[in-house]
Each structure stands twice: as C-alpha cells, then as structure tokens.
Coordinates of C-alpha atoms (C1' of nucleotides) in Angstrom, one line a residue:
Chain A
M1 CA -30.6 -35.3 -50.5
K2 CA -29.6 -38.8 -49.4
T3 CA -25.8 -39.3 -49.2
D4 CA -24.8 -42.3 -51.2
C5 CA -22.7 -44.7 -49.0
R6 CA -20.2 -44.9 -51.9
N7 CA -19.4 -41.3 -51.4
C8 CA -19.6 -41.3 -47.6
P9 CA -17.2 -38.6 -46.4
L10 CA -16.6 -40.5 -43.1
R11 CA -15.4 -43.6 -44.7
R12 CA -12.4 -41.8 -46.1
L13 CA -11.0 -41.0 -42.7
E14 CA -8.3 -43.3 -41.6
V15 CA -9.8 -43.9 -38.1
F16 CA -12.2 -46.2 -39.9
H17 CA -11.5 -49.6 -41.3
P18 CA -11.6 -49.6 -45.0
M19 CA -14.5 -51.3 -46.6
S20 CA -14.6 -53.4 -49.8
T21 CA -17.0 -52.3 -52.5
S22 CA -19.2 -55.3 -51.9
E23 CA -19.5 -54.3 -48.3
V24 CA -20.4 -50.8 -49.2
D25 CA -23.0 -52.1 -51.6
F26 CA -24.5 -54.1 -48.8
M27 CA -24.6 -51.1 -46.6
R28 CA -26.4 -49.1 -49.3
K29 CA -29.1 -51.7 -49.5
F30 CA -29.4 -51.7 -45.7
K31 CA -29.7 -47.9 -45.4
M32 CA -33.3 -46.8 -45.4
G33 CA -32.8 -43.1 -45.6
E34 CA -31.4 -40.1 -43.9
M35 CA -32.8 -38.0 -41.1
A36 CA -32.0 -34.4 -40.1
V37 CA -32.8 -33.2 -36.6
E38 CA -32.6 -29.9 -34.8
A39 CA -30.5 -29.2 -31.8
G40 CA -32.3 -30.4 -28.7
T41 CA -34.3 -33.2 -30.4
P42 CA -34.5 -36.5 -28.5
I43 CA -33.4 -39.2 -30.9
L44 CA -33.9 -42.3 -28.9
S45 CA -35.3 -42.5 -25.4
E46 CA -34.5 -44.6 -22.4
G47 CA -36.8 -47.6 -22.1
G48 CA -37.9 -47.0 -25.7
N49 CA -38.0 -49.7 -28.3
A50 CA -37.5 -47.8 -31.5
P51 CA -37.8 -49.6 -34.8
Q52 CA -34.8 -47.7 -36.2
I53 CA -31.1 -47.5 -35.6
Y54 CA -28.8 -44.8 -36.8
T55 CA -25.3 -43.8 -37.5
V56 CA -24.3 -40.2 -37.2
L57 CA -23.3 -38.6 -40.4
S58 CA -22.8 -35.1 -39.0
G59 CA -23.4 -33.1 -35.9
M60 CA -23.0 -33.9 -32.2
G61 CA -25.2 -35.2 -29.5
L62 CA -25.0 -37.0 -26.2
R63 CA -26.2 -40.2 -24.5
A64 CA -27.6 -39.8 -21.0
K65 CA -29.5 -41.5 -18.3
L66 CA -31.9 -39.8 -15.8
T67 CA -32.6 -40.7 -12.2
E68 CA -36.0 -40.4 -10.6
C69 CA -34.6 -37.6 -8.4
G70 CA -34.0 -35.4 -11.4
R71 CA -30.3 -35.8 -11.7
R72 CA -28.7 -36.7 -15.0
Q73 CA -25.6 -38.8 -16.0
V74 CA -24.2 -38.1 -19.4
I75 CA -22.8 -41.5 -20.6
N76 CA -20.7 -40.1 -23.4
F77 CA -20.7 -37.6 -26.2
V78 CA -21.9 -38.6 -29.7
F79 CA -19.7 -37.7 -32.7
P80 CA -19.9 -38.4 -36.4
G81 CA -19.4 -42.0 -37.2
D82 CA -21.0 -43.2 -34.0
F83 CA -23.6 -45.9 -34.1
I84 CA -26.7 -45.3 -32.1
G85 CA -29.3 -47.8 -31.0
L86 CA -27.3 -51.0 -30.8
Q87 CA -29.0 -51.8 -27.5
A88 CA -32.4 -51.5 -29.0
G89 CA -31.2 -53.5 -31.9
V90 CA -30.2 -56.5 -30.0
M91 CA -31.8 -56.3 -26.6
G92 CA -35.0 -54.6 -27.7
E93 CA -34.8 -51.8 -25.3
M94 CA -32.7 -48.7 -24.8
T95 CA -31.2 -48.2 -21.4
H96 CA -30.2 -44.6 -22.0
S97 CA -31.5 -41.9 -24.2
V98 CA -29.7 -40.0 -27.0
E99 CA -30.3 -36.4 -27.9
A100 CA -28.9 -34.0 -30.4
S101 CA -26.8 -31.0 -29.2
T102 CA -26.5 -29.5 -32.6
E103 CA -28.4 -30.1 -35.8
M104 CA -27.5 -33.6 -36.8
T105 CA -28.0 -35.8 -39.9
L106 CA -28.3 -39.5 -39.3
C107 CA -28.2 -42.5 -41.6
V108 CA -31.3 -44.6 -40.8
F109 CA -31.4 -48.3 -40.7
D110 CA -34.2 -50.8 -40.1
R111 CA -33.7 -52.5 -36.8
K112 CA -35.0 -55.8 -38.1
A113 CA -32.2 -55.7 -40.7
I114 CA -29.7 -56.5 -37.9
W115 CA -30.8 -60.1 -38.1
Q116 CA -30.1 -60.1 -41.8
V117 CA -26.6 -58.7 -41.2
F118 CA -25.9 -61.6 -38.8
R119 CA -27.2 -64.1 -41.3
E120 CA -25.7 -62.8 -44.4
H121 CA -22.7 -60.7 -43.5
P122 CA -20.7 -62.2 -40.7
E123 CA -17.9 -59.7 -41.1
R124 CA -20.3 -56.8 -40.6
A125 CA -21.9 -58.6 -37.7
F126 CA -18.4 -59.0 -36.2
D127 CA -17.9 -55.3 -36.7
L128 CA -21.1 -54.6 -34.7
T129 CA -19.7 -56.6 -31.9
W130 CA -16.4 -54.8 -32.2
L131 CA -18.3 -51.5 -31.7
A132 CA -20.0 -52.8 -28.7
A133 CA -16.7 -54.0 -27.3
I134 CA -15.0 -50.7 -27.9
E135 CA -17.9 -48.9 -26.3
E136 CA -17.4 -51.0 -23.3
H137 CA -13.8 -50.0 -23.3
F138 CA -14.6 -46.3 -23.3
L139 CA -17.1 -46.7 -20.5
G140 CA -14.5 -48.5 -18.5
E141 CA -12.2 -45.5 -19.0
T142 CA -14.9 -43.1 -17.9
L143 CA -15.6 -45.2 -14.9
L144 CA -11.9 -45.0 -14.0
T145 CA -12.1 -41.3 -14.3
L146 CA -15.2 -40.8 -12.1
G147 CA -13.9 -43.2 -9.5
Q148 CA -10.2 -42.4 -9.3
R149 CA -9.4 -38.9 -10.7
D150 CA -10.0 -35.6 -9.0
A151 CA -11.9 -32.8 -10.7
L152 CA -8.9 -31.2 -12.4
Q153 CA -7.7 -34.5 -13.8
A154 CA -11.2 -35.5 -14.8
V155 CA -11.8 -32.4 -16.8
A156 CA -8.4 -32.6 -18.4
W157 CA -9.1 -36.2 -19.3
A158 CA -12.4 -35.3 -20.8
L159 CA -11.1 -32.5 -22.9
H160 CA -8.1 -34.6 -24.0
R161 CA -10.4 -37.4 -25.1
I162 CA -12.7 -35.1 -27.0
A163 CA -9.7 -33.5 -28.7
R164 CA -8.3 -36.8 -29.8
R165 CA -11.6 -37.8 -31.2
G166 CA -12.0 -34.5 -32.9
L167 CA -8.6 -34.8 -34.4
S168 CA -9.2 -38.3 -35.8
L169 CA -12.5 -37.1 -37.3
G170 CA -10.9 -34.1 -39.0
L171 CA -12.9 -31.7 -36.8
M172 CA -9.8 -30.1 -35.4
E173 CA -7.6 -27.7 -37.1
A174 CA -4.5 -26.2 -35.5
G175 CA -5.6 -27.3 -32.0
V176 CA -9.1 -25.8 -32.4
M177 CA -12.4 -27.5 -32.8
P178 CA -16.1 -26.8 -32.4
L179 CA -17.5 -28.2 -29.1
P180 CA -21.1 -27.3 -29.0
Y181 CA -22.1 -28.4 -25.5
R182 CA -22.9 -26.6 -22.3
Q183 CA -20.7 -26.7 -19.2
Q184 CA -23.6 -28.5 -17.6
D185 CA -23.2 -31.4 -20.0
L186 CA -19.6 -31.8 -19.1
A187 CA -20.5 -31.5 -15.4
D188 CA -23.1 -34.3 -15.8
A189 CA -20.7 -36.4 -17.6
L190 CA -18.1 -36.2 -14.9
G191 CA -20.4 -36.2 -11.9
L192 CA -19.3 -32.7 -10.9
S193 CA -21.4 -29.7 -10.1
L194 CA -21.8 -27.0 -12.7
V195 CA -20.0 -24.5 -10.5
H196 CA -17.1 -26.6 -9.8
T197 CA -16.7 -27.6 -13.5
N198 CA -16.7 -24.0 -14.4
K199 CA -13.9 -23.2 -11.9
T200 CA -12.0 -26.2 -13.0
L201 CA -12.1 -25.1 -16.6
G202 CA -10.8 -21.8 -15.4
K203 CA -7.8 -23.5 -13.9
L204 CA -7.0 -25.3 -17.1
R205 CA -7.2 -22.0 -18.9
D206 CA -4.8 -20.4 -16.3
R207 CA -2.4 -23.2 -16.7
Q208 CA -2.4 -22.7 -20.5
L209 CA -3.6 -26.2 -21.2
A210 CA -6.9 -25.7 -22.9
T211 CA -9.6 -23.1 -23.3
W212 CA -13.3 -23.9 -23.9
A213 CA -15.5 -20.9 -24.6
E214 CA -18.3 -20.1 -26.9
S215 CA -18.6 -23.6 -28.2
V216 CA -15.0 -23.7 -29.3
L217 CA -12.3 -25.8 -27.7
R218 CA -8.7 -24.7 -28.1
I219 CA -6.0 -27.0 -27.0
H220 CA -2.8 -25.2 -26.1
D221 CA -0.8 -28.1 -24.8
V222 CA -1.9 -31.6 -25.6
G223 CA 1.1 -33.1 -23.9
G224 CA 0.5 -31.3 -20.7
L225 CA -3.2 -32.2 -20.8
A226 CA -2.4 -35.8 -21.2
E227 CA 0.1 -35.7 -18.5
L228 CA -2.3 -34.1 -16.1
A229 CA -5.0 -36.6 -17.0
M230 CA -2.5 -39.4 -16.7
V231 CA -3.2 -40.9 -20.1
E232 CA -1.1 -41.8 -23.1
N233 CA -1.3 -39.2 -25.9
D234 CA -1.6 -41.7 -28.7
A235 CA -4.2 -41.7 -31.5
P236 CA -7.5 -43.5 -30.9
M237 CA -7.8 -47.1 -32.1
R238 CA -9.1 -47.7 -35.6
R239 CA -12.6 -49.0 -35.6
P240 CA -15.3 -50.2 -38.0
L241 CA -17.8 -47.8 -39.4
I242 CA -21.3 -49.1 -39.9
Chain B
M1 CA -13.4 -83.9 -15.0
K2 CA -14.7 -81.8 -17.8
T3 CA -18.3 -80.8 -17.4
D4 CA -20.3 -81.8 -20.4
C5 CA -22.2 -78.8 -21.8
R6 CA -25.3 -81.0 -22.1
N7 CA -25.3 -81.2 -18.3
C8 CA -24.2 -77.6 -17.6
P9 CA -25.8 -76.7 -14.3
L10 CA -26.0 -73.0 -15.3
R11 CA -28.1 -73.6 -18.3
R12 CA -30.9 -74.8 -16.2
L13 CA -31.3 -71.5 -14.5
E14 CA -34.1 -69.4 -15.8
V15 CA -32.0 -66.2 -16.1
F16 CA -30.5 -67.8 -19.2
H17 CA -32.1 -68.2 -22.5
P18 CA -32.9 -71.8 -23.3
M19 CA -30.7 -73.4 -25.9
S20 CA -31.7 -76.0 -28.5
T21 CA -29.9 -79.3 -28.5
S22 CA -28.1 -78.4 -31.7
E23 CA -26.8 -75.2 -30.2
V24 CA -25.6 -77.1 -27.2
D25 CA -23.8 -79.6 -29.4
F26 CA -22.1 -76.7 -31.2
M27 CA -21.0 -75.3 -27.9
R28 CA -19.6 -78.6 -26.9
K29 CA -17.4 -78.7 -30.0
F30 CA -16.4 -75.2 -29.4
K31 CA -15.3 -75.8 -25.8
M32 CA -11.6 -76.7 -25.5
G33 CA -11.5 -77.7 -21.9
E34 CA -11.9 -76.5 -18.4
M35 CA -9.6 -74.6 -16.2
A36 CA -9.4 -74.4 -12.4
V37 CA -7.7 -71.5 -10.7
E38 CA -7.0 -70.5 -7.2
A39 CA -8.1 -67.4 -5.4
G40 CA -5.9 -64.5 -6.4
T41 CA -4.9 -65.8 -9.8
P42 CA -4.9 -63.3 -12.6
I43 CA -6.9 -64.7 -15.5
L44 CA -6.5 -62.1 -18.2
S45 CA -4.4 -59.0 -17.9
E46 CA -4.9 -55.5 -19.2
G47 CA -3.2 -54.9 -22.5
G48 CA -2.8 -58.7 -23.0
N49 CA -3.8 -60.6 -26.0
A50 CA -4.6 -64.0 -24.7
P51 CA -5.5 -66.8 -27.1
Q52 CA -8.3 -68.0 -24.9
I53 CA -11.6 -66.8 -23.8
Y54 CA -13.7 -68.2 -21.0
T55 CA -17.0 -68.4 -19.3
V56 CA -17.3 -68.8 -15.6
L57 CA -18.6 -72.1 -14.5
S58 CA -18.2 -71.5 -10.7
G59 CA -16.5 -69.1 -8.4
M60 CA -16.3 -65.4 -8.3
G61 CA -13.8 -62.8 -9.5
L62 CA -13.5 -59.2 -10.6
R63 CA -12.6 -57.0 -13.5
A64 CA -10.3 -54.1 -12.8
K65 CA -8.2 -51.4 -14.4
L66 CA -5.1 -49.9 -12.8
T67 CA -3.8 -46.3 -13.1
E68 CA -0.1 -45.4 -13.2
C69 CA -0.4 -43.8 -9.9
G70 CA -1.3 -47.0 -8.2
R71 CA -5.0 -46.6 -7.9
R72 CA -7.4 -49.3 -9.0
Q73 CA -10.9 -49.1 -10.4
V74 CA -13.0 -52.3 -10.1
I75 CA -15.2 -52.4 -13.3
N76 CA -17.5 -55.0 -12.0
F77 CA -17.8 -58.3 -10.2
V78 CA -17.6 -61.6 -12.1
F79 CA -20.2 -64.3 -11.3
P80 CA -20.9 -67.7 -12.7
G81 CA -22.2 -67.5 -16.3
D82 CA -20.2 -64.4 -17.1
F83 CA -18.3 -64.4 -20.3
I84 CA -14.7 -63.2 -20.0
G85 CA -12.4 -62.0 -22.8
L86 CA -14.8 -60.7 -25.4
Q87 CA -12.7 -57.7 -25.9
A88 CA -9.6 -59.8 -26.6
G89 CA -11.8 -61.9 -28.8
V90 CA -12.9 -59.1 -31.1
M91 CA -10.5 -56.3 -30.6
G92 CA -7.4 -58.3 -30.0
E93 CA -6.6 -56.6 -26.7
M94 CA -8.0 -56.5 -23.2
T95 CA -8.5 -53.1 -21.8
H96 CA -9.0 -54.4 -18.2
S97 CA -7.7 -57.3 -16.3
V98 CA -9.7 -60.1 -14.7
E99 CA -8.7 -62.0 -11.6
A100 CA -10.2 -64.6 -9.4
S101 CA -11.4 -63.8 -5.9
T102 CA -12.2 -67.4 -5.0
E103 CA -11.2 -70.6 -6.6
M104 CA -12.9 -70.6 -10.0
T105 CA -13.5 -73.1 -12.7
L106 CA -13.7 -71.7 -16.2
C107 CA -14.8 -73.2 -19.5
V108 CA -12.1 -72.5 -22.0
F109 CA -12.7 -71.6 -25.7
D110 CA -10.3 -70.9 -28.4
R111 CA -10.3 -67.2 -29.4
K112 CA -10.0 -68.0 -33.1
A113 CA -13.2 -69.9 -32.9
I114 CA -15.1 -66.7 -32.5
W115 CA -14.8 -66.2 -36.2
Q116 CA -16.2 -69.6 -36.8
V117 CA -19.2 -68.7 -34.6
F118 CA -19.9 -65.6 -36.7
R119 CA -19.6 -67.6 -39.9
E120 CA -21.5 -70.7 -38.9
H121 CA -23.8 -69.7 -36.1
P122 CA -25.3 -66.3 -36.5
E123 CA -27.7 -66.8 -33.6
R124 CA -24.8 -67.4 -31.2
A125 CA -22.9 -64.5 -32.7
F126 CA -26.0 -62.4 -32.0
D127 CA -25.9 -63.6 -28.5
L128 CA -22.3 -62.5 -28.2
T129 CA -23.3 -59.0 -29.2
W130 CA -26.2 -59.2 -26.8
L131 CA -23.8 -59.9 -24.0
A132 CA -21.6 -56.9 -25.1
A133 CA -24.7 -54.7 -25.2
I134 CA -25.9 -55.8 -21.7
E135 CA -22.4 -55.2 -20.4
E136 CA -22.6 -51.7 -21.7
H137 CA -25.9 -51.3 -20.0
F138 CA -24.5 -52.4 -16.6
L139 CA -21.5 -50.1 -17.0
G140 CA -23.9 -47.3 -17.7
E141 CA -25.7 -48.0 -14.4
T142 CA -22.4 -48.0 -12.6
L143 CA -21.5 -44.7 -14.2
L144 CA -24.8 -43.3 -13.0
T145 CA -24.0 -44.5 -9.5
L146 CA -20.5 -43.1 -9.3
G147 CA -21.5 -39.8 -10.8
Q148 CA -24.8 -39.1 -9.1
R149 CA -25.3 -41.1 -5.9
D150 CA -23.7 -40.4 -2.6
A151 CA -21.8 -43.0 -0.7
L152 CA -24.8 -44.5 1.2
Q153 CA -26.9 -44.8 -1.9
A154 CA -23.9 -46.2 -3.9
V155 CA -23.2 -48.9 -1.4
A156 CA -26.9 -49.8 -1.2
W157 CA -27.0 -49.9 -5.0
A158 CA -24.1 -52.2 -5.2
L159 CA -25.3 -54.6 -2.6
H160 CA -28.8 -54.6 -4.1
R161 CA -27.4 -55.4 -7.5
I162 CA -25.2 -58.2 -6.2
A163 CA -28.1 -59.6 -4.3
R164 CA -30.3 -59.6 -7.4
R165 CA -27.6 -61.4 -9.4
G166 CA -27.0 -63.9 -6.6
L167 CA -30.7 -64.6 -6.4
S168 CA -31.0 -65.2 -10.2
L169 CA -28.0 -67.5 -10.1
G170 CA -29.4 -69.6 -7.2
L171 CA -26.6 -68.4 -4.9
M172 CA -28.9 -66.8 -2.4
E173 CA -31.1 -68.6 0.1
A174 CA -33.4 -66.8 2.5
G175 CA -31.7 -63.5 1.9
V176 CA -28.2 -64.9 2.5
M177 CA -25.4 -65.5 0.0
P178 CA -21.7 -65.8 -0.1
L179 CA -19.8 -62.7 -1.0
P180 CA -16.1 -63.4 -1.0
Y181 CA -14.7 -60.0 -1.6
R182 CA -12.8 -57.5 0.6
Q183 CA -14.2 -54.2 1.5
Q184 CA -11.4 -52.7 -0.5
D185 CA -12.8 -54.3 -3.6
L186 CA -16.2 -52.6 -3.1
A187 CA -14.4 -49.4 -2.3
D188 CA -12.5 -49.5 -5.5
A189 CA -15.6 -50.4 -7.4
L190 CA -17.5 -47.3 -6.1
G191 CA -14.6 -44.9 -6.1
L192 CA -14.8 -44.5 -2.3
S193 CA -12.1 -44.9 0.3
L194 CA -11.8 -48.1 2.3
V195 CA -12.5 -46.2 5.5
H196 CA -15.6 -44.5 4.3
T197 CA -16.9 -47.7 2.7
N198 CA -16.5 -49.5 6.0
K199 CA -18.5 -46.7 7.8
T200 CA -21.1 -46.7 5.2
L201 CA -21.6 -50.5 5.5
G202 CA -22.0 -49.9 9.2
K203 CA -24.9 -47.5 8.5
L204 CA -26.6 -50.0 6.3
R205 CA -26.3 -52.5 9.1
D206 CA -27.7 -50.0 11.7
R207 CA -30.6 -49.3 9.4
Q208 CA -31.4 -53.0 9.3
L209 CA -31.0 -53.1 5.5
A210 CA -28.1 -55.4 4.9
T211 CA -25.1 -56.9 6.7
W212 CA -21.9 -58.0 5.0
A213 CA -19.4 -59.7 7.2
E214 CA -17.1 -62.7 7.0
S215 CA -17.7 -63.1 3.3
V216 CA -21.5 -63.5 3.8
L217 CA -24.0 -61.0 2.6
R218 CA -27.4 -60.9 4.5
I219 CA -30.2 -58.9 3.0
H220 CA -32.7 -57.9 5.7
D221 CA -34.8 -55.6 3.6
V222 CA -34.5 -55.7 -0.2
G223 CA -37.3 -53.2 -0.6
G224 CA -35.6 -50.7 1.6
L225 CA -32.3 -51.2 -0.1
A226 CA -33.9 -50.6 -3.5
E227 CA -35.6 -47.6 -2.3
L228 CA -32.5 -46.1 -0.8
A229 CA -30.6 -46.9 -4.0
M230 CA -33.4 -45.5 -6.1
V231 CA -33.7 -48.5 -8.3
E232 CA -36.5 -50.8 -9.2
N233 CA -36.6 -54.1 -7.3
D234 CA -37.3 -56.3 -10.3
A235 CA -35.5 -59.4 -11.5
P236 CA -32.5 -59.0 -13.8
M237 CA -33.1 -59.4 -17.5
R238 CA -32.8 -62.8 -19.0
R239 CA -29.7 -63.2 -21.0
P240 CA -27.8 -65.6 -23.2
L241 CA -25.3 -68.0 -21.9
I242 CA -22.3 -68.8 -24.0
Chain C
dC1 C1' -37.1 -3.7 -23.0
dG2 C1' -38.3 -7.6 -19.9
dG3 C1' -37.3 -12.6 -20.0
dT4 C1' -34.7 -16.6 -20.4
dG5 C1' -30.6 -19.6 -20.5
dA6 C1' -25.7 -19.9 -20.0
dA7 C1' -21.2 -18.5 -17.8
dT8 C1' -18.9 -16.6 -13.9
dT9 C1' -17.6 -15.5 -9.2
dG10 C1' -17.7 -15.4 -4.0
dA11 C1' -19.2 -17.2 0.5
dT12 C1' -20.5 -21.0 3.3
dG13 C1' -21.2 -25.9 4.5
dT14 C1' -20.5 -30.9 4.3
dC15 C1' -19.4 -35.3 2.7
dA16 C1' -15.9 -38.1 2.1
dG17 C1' -10.6 -38.6 2.1
dT18 C1' -6.5 -39.0 4.8
dC19 C1' -4.0 -40.1 8.9
dA20 C1' -3.4 -42.8 12.8
dA21 C1' -4.1 -46.5 16.0
dG22 C1' -6.0 -50.7 17.5
dG23 C1' -8.2 -55.3 17.2
dA24 C1' -9.4 -59.9 15.3
dG25 C1' -8.2 -63.9 12.8
dG26 C1' -5.0 -67.1 10.4
dG27 C1' -0.6 -68.9 9.2
dT28 C1' 4.3 -69.8 10.3
dG29 C1' 8.1 -70.9 12.9
dG30 C1' 10.6 -71.1 17.0
Chain D
dC1 C1' 2.2 -73.7 22.8
dC2 C1' 3.2 -69.2 22.2
dA3 C1' 5.4 -65.2 19.8
dC4 C1' 5.4 -63.1 15.4
dC5 C1' 3.5 -61.4 11.3
dC6 C1' 0.3 -60.3 7.9
dT7 C1' -4.1 -59.2 6.0
dC8 C1' -8.4 -57.4 6.8
dC9 C1' -11.7 -54.9 9.5
dT10 C1' -12.9 -51.1 12.7
dT11 C1' -13.1 -46.6 14.9
dG12 C1' -11.9 -41.6 16.0
dA13 C1' -10.0 -37.0 14.8
dC14 C1' -8.8 -33.8 11.4
dT15 C1' -8.7 -31.9 6.8
dG16 C1' -9.9 -30.7 2.3
dA17 C1' -12.2 -31.0 -2.1
dC18 C1' -16.3 -30.3 -3.9
dA19 C1' -21.5 -29.2 -3.4
dT20 C1' -24.7 -25.7 -2.5
dC21 C1' -26.5 -21.2 -2.2
dA22 C1' -26.6 -16.7 -4.0
dA23 C1' -25.7 -12.8 -6.9
dT24 C1' -24.0 -10.7 -11.2
dT25 C1' -23.1 -10.4 -16.0
dC26 C1' -23.8 -11.3 -20.7
dA27 C1' -26.0 -12.8 -25.0
dC28 C1' -29.9 -13.7 -27.3
dC29 C1' -34.8 -13.2 -28.5
dG30 C1' -39.5 -12.3 -28.7

DNA sequence: CGGTGAATTGATGTCAGTCAAGGAGGGTGG
DNA sequence: CCACCCTCCTTGACTGACATCAATTCACCG
C-alpha cells in the first residue's frame, strides 16, 4: 500500500543524491502517506494554500498558470521525483496550479513539518533550497527559449529536455519513452499555437530528429536535436530527492 | 565606509519582514564587507563559481543569460534588497550572469557561511528558501508574459511591475522613478526586438499610460497600465531581507 | 451511431522582426 | 571650438514567422 522510503525505487537512480540511512529514517517519519490520483485531477491550485506538500512517486503532470482572458501558460512538466508545493510550504500560497496528466501516485507530507525540517535537519533544509534554486535555473532556460528561440528550435529544445529527463529517470529505453501529454500542453508551454506546434512537430519528424505520436516520444537523433536547440547534450545535474 | 546592518536603510522599508535584534546581530557577523562597482561591471558570471554572495544595498543591475548565437535573455532586473548568488551558494554554479547597470554598492557575504546559516539559524535559512520560492514565482509571471501576452501588454506588464517594485522600495515619488536601463535591456527581457520595443513604448506614451525617457520612468495611469497588462494592481508581497 | 476530444492540413491575415537611415547627446582629440 | 566617433533612440518600408480560421479525419465512448 504505502511504499516504504527505505525501498523507494526513485532513490536508487543516480540522478539523485544518495541518502544516509538516518536521513531516510527521518523522511519516513516525515511522510504522512500516499495519494493516488486519476489523470486530469487538479493537485494544487493557484492561489490555494493547501496543508499538504508532495513528491511524485510515479506518473506525470504539469504546472500551469491561467490568465483572466482564458489563456494558459504551462510552466513545466512534472516527472517522478519532483517536489510539489514548495511555494505553499514557504510562502503560504501557490502561484501556479499543478495537475495530473496521467494517474499519479504522490508521497504526502505535512506542510507544517517543513519548519521541523529546518530546525532539526539542516542538510535536508539545504536540499529544499537546492531544489528551489534548480527550479529557478530551469525556468531561466525556459525563459531563454520563449524569448530567443524560434518555433523549431523551441520544440526541439523541449523534446530534448524531456528526453534527457526521461533518460535520467529510467523512463527511456532505446530512445523511446512514454510522453502522455497533448500537443496543446506543449504549445502552452512554449507560447505557440496548437496548429503551429503540430506543424513544427511534423518538421522534426521529416528531419528524422524525433517523433511524438500516440503518447510515445521517439528520439532518432539526440545530437541533431541538441544542435538544433543549441544546447549541450550532457546529462542533467544530480539533485536531491525529498 | 561600511554600512552597519543595524542602520541598514533597506530594513526600514515595510516591504521587508522585520528582524529581531539578535537576527540583525547575526547578519552583521555574517557580513564580510561592502563592495562598490561601476556601471557596466559584471558581478557574477554564468558558469562561474564565485566564493562570494551579495545583497544589493543601492543601485540597479540585471541578470541575463547568453546563447551561443549571440542573443541575450534578460532574466530580470536587480533592485536594492535583492539577493545575488543564491545559485552559486547552494548549487556551486551560476546559471546566469549578473551585471551592474548603474554604480552599485553590495553587501558581501562568504559563500561558505551559507552552511553556517542552515546549521545555526534555521529561520534565516527558511528566509533564503522563501527568496528562492518568490524568485520562482516572478519567473513564472515572466514566462506567462513572454508566452501569452502580445508586445503592448508585455511592455505594459514590465513597466507596471517595475513601478510597483520602485514604489515599495521608496524609489518612486509622484509616479516618477529613475530607470537607468537601455531599451535594448527591456527588449531582451521580453524577447522583443529593439525596434518594436521602441515603437511599443511610443504607443504607451500616446495612450497616456507611461513615459520612459532619459532614464526616468513616469507613470501617468497605473490603473490603466495594470488593466492593459491584465494584472492586479496590488502591492508586492512582503518578503525577507538577507 | 451520434458526440466529443485530439491530431492534421490548407488558406488567409497580422504582429513583430529585419533592414536601413537619420538624429540627439556625450566624450575625445585635434 | 569644432570635427569625429560612439552609443542610444527614433522612424519608415518591407518581409516573414506565426496566429487564426476552417474543414477533415480518426479514435474512443456512451
């Protein structure tokens, strides 16, 4: 039922910093339970002030903000190992919402326990800050993409980043991984129209770089994708897992 | 020469959380010195791993990332009270650079002292995380702007945000504040061309909303600006000062 | 079998980028 | 004191990338 932190499948991945057994024990105490949600479920909502924070054990979702005029900006995609609700945890209010794109299972923590972490486990508190800093880093990259890359480069960049993440999480095998989003989600993430996103995906397919269809992403040429997106093709930075 | 934290002029502003005298004493110990830089000086550079971190005492600057192909994305503008170098502090590497747009004076802290903060002053460590979280919030807003607003709305949004910040920092008097950037900086922040930014500023002037010339920003109609930018016209959230 | 949500494709329009030229101010050196 | 650069701002003309509109197909489902 409830996955024991000692057997957490994520912690075995090498993208994540190793944890001492005492740290794991602390996390176990800190973990309130597990939550399973269906695809489409809102997990945290913008402006909300939920008493719980989560880390993703499995499944995928997305963070997004809505404008009054009905438009939507996808902030980023949520993958296993991601921590959700840090903003609510420290600032008392979410400034974006998070929703599930597939079934997800989440580890649930009590928001108030964050204080306890800062008082009793400075190393873990440091890790929280690390996560926030790395999040800032990723948002900066995204900003660079929206501001400076054209549609083809932007889509290439997005698929490349997703592929690297998938690889580091063991979701990808032989250049193939599940990618259960709609084209509209990618369009909203890159500030492009659905139609243009579709046509741009077509170009990447024609160029034999990547194919995304029926919720499956196939990377045919990582190097070419990276080159087009003008990014390095190196592995993502190791990071803490909460 | 060196401003004593006990007399820090910024701490008196109500945007910042009040600090107990013991907290102020700790910050004093933590502060290594003060640095004055000229306009145009790079303070931290992308990929760098500086041993120092800073908070801005006076002056303005900007954070930016560069692409290989010579383009530039301005991440945001740096104002008094801003903390610089958190990424280097926790992750060991800056993912954007920071440079001065005017003369600036910076409080200098030792990067290694961050650890000490986490061990000895959990409340201050919490504040650091708060800062990271609020930064994430701002980047999310910017992302929304680049992705979903057209040029006129985007420029209005940027000027509105700058004006709110200026007001909360006491830089603005009667709708007028110094804004010592180039139009190119704003263009690079919004992902627009210099030419189009210029023309868009012209439209805002014609509409009697705001005028920005000769490094001075004049807001003629905050409400109208907020409405055009589709944002609330409320005061910025109070935040910690490090 | 109708209905709904997603992907696809073509036709048309427009917002913003690019190119080009000129002007205003400030600094430097003859 | 004037000629010269240099940086930044300004404006007009042209172009193109991307948005919008519209129609079709397909899969899934009650």
